[in-house]
PDB file of C-alpha atoms in Angstrom:
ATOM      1  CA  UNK I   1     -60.957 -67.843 -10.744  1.00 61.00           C
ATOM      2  CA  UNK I   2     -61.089 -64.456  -9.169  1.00 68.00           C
ATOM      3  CA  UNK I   3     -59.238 -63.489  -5.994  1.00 73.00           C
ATOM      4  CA  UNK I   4     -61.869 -61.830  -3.769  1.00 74.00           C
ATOM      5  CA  UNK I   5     -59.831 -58.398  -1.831  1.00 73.00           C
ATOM      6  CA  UNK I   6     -60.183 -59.006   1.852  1.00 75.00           C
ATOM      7  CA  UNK I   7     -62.156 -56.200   3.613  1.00 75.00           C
ATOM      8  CA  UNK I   8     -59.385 -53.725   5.888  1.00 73.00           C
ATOM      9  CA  UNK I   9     -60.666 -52.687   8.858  1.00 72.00           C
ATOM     10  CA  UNK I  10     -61.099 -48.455   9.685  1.00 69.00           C
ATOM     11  CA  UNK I  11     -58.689 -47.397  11.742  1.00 69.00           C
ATOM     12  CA  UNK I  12     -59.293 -44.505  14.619  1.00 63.00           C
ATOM     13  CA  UNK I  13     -58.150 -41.124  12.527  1.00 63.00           C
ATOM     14  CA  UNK I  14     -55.102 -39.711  14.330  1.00 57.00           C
ATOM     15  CA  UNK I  15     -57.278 -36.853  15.689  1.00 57.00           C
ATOM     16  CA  UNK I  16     -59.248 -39.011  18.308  1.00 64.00           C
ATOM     17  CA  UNK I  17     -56.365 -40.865  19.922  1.00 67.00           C
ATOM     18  CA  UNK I  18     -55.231 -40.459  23.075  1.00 81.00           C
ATOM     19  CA  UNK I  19     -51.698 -39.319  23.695  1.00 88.00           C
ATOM     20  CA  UNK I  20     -50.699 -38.386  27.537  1.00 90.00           C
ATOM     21  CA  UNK I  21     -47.930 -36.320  27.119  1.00 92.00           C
ATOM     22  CA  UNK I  22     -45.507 -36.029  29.386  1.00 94.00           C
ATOM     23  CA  UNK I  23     -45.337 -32.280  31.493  1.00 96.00           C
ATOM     24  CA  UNK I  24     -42.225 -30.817  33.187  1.00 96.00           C
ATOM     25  CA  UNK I  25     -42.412 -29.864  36.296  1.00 97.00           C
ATOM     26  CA  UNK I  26     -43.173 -26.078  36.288  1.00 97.00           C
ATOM     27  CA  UNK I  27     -40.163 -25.416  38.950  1.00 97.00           C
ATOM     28  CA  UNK I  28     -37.790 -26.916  36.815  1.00 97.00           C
ATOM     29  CA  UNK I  29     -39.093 -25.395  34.016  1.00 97.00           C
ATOM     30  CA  UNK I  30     -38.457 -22.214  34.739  1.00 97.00           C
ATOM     31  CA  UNK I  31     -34.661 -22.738  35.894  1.00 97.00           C
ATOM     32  CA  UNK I  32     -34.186 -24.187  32.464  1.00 96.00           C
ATOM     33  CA  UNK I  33     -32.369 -22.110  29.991  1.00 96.00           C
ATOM     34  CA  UNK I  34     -33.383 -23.304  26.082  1.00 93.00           C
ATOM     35  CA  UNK I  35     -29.912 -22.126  25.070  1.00 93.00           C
ATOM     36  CA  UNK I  36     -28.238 -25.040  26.981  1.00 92.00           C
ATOM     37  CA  UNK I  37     -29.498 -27.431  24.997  1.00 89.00           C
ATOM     38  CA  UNK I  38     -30.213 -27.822  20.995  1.00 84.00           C
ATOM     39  CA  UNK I  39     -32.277 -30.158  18.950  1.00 81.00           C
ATOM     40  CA  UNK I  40     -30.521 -32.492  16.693  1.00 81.00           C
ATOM     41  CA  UNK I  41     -33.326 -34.471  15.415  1.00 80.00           C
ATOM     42  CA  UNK I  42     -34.911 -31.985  13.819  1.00 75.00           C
ATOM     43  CA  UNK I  43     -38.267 -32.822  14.961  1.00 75.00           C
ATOM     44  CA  UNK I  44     -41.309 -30.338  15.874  1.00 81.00           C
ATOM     45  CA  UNK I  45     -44.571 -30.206  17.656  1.00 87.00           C
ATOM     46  CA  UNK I  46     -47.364 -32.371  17.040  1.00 89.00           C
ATOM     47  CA  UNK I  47     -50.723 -30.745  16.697  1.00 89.00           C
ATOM     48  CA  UNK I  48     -51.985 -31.573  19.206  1.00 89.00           C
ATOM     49  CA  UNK I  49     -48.946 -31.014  22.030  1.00 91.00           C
ATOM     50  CA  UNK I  50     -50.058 -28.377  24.717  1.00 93.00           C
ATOM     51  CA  UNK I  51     -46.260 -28.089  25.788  1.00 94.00           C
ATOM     52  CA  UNK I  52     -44.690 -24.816  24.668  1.00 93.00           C
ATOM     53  CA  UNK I  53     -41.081 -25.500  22.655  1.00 91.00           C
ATOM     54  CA  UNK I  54     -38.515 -24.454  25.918  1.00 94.00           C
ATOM     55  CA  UNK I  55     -40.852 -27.879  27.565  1.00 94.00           C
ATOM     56  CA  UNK I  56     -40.581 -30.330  25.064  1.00 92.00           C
ATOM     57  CA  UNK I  57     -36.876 -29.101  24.389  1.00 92.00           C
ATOM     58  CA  UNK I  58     -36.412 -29.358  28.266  1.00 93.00           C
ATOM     59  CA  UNK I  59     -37.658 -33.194  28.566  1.00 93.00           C
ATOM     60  CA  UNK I  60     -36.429 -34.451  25.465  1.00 89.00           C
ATOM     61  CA  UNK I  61     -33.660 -37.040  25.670  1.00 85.00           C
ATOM     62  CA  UNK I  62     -32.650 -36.636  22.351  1.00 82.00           C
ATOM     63  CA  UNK I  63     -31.412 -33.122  22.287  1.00 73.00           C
TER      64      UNK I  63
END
C-alpha cells in the first residue's frame, strides 16, 4: 500500500511581503551619534530596508 505525499501549499516569496519598518524620527536622528552605541548581534540590513545603518543602529534595542 502506497503512502500518497500530501500536496504543500506555495508560499508568498519573501520579495512580495509586506514589512512596515519602523522610521526614526528625523530630529532625533540627527542628534544621534553612531559611535555611542555598537551592535552586538551582528546582524545587517535586509534588502529591502530603506533605513540607512546610523537609523536602524539608532532604534535598535539590541545594540
Amino acid at each position: 500500500m502506497g503512502v500518497k505525499a500530501r500536496k504543500v501549499e506555495p508560499t508568498q516569496p519573501a520579495a512580495e511581503r509586506s514589512i512596515e519598518w519602523p522610521r526614526a524620527d528625523p530630529a532625533a536622528l540627527d542628534r544621534f551619534d553612531p559611535a555611542t552605541k555598537a551592535c552586538n548581534m551582528n546582524c545587517g540590513p535586509h534588502a529591502h530596508d530603506p533605513r540607512s545603518r546610523k537609523e536602524r543602529l539608532f532604534l535598535c534595542d539590541d545594540c
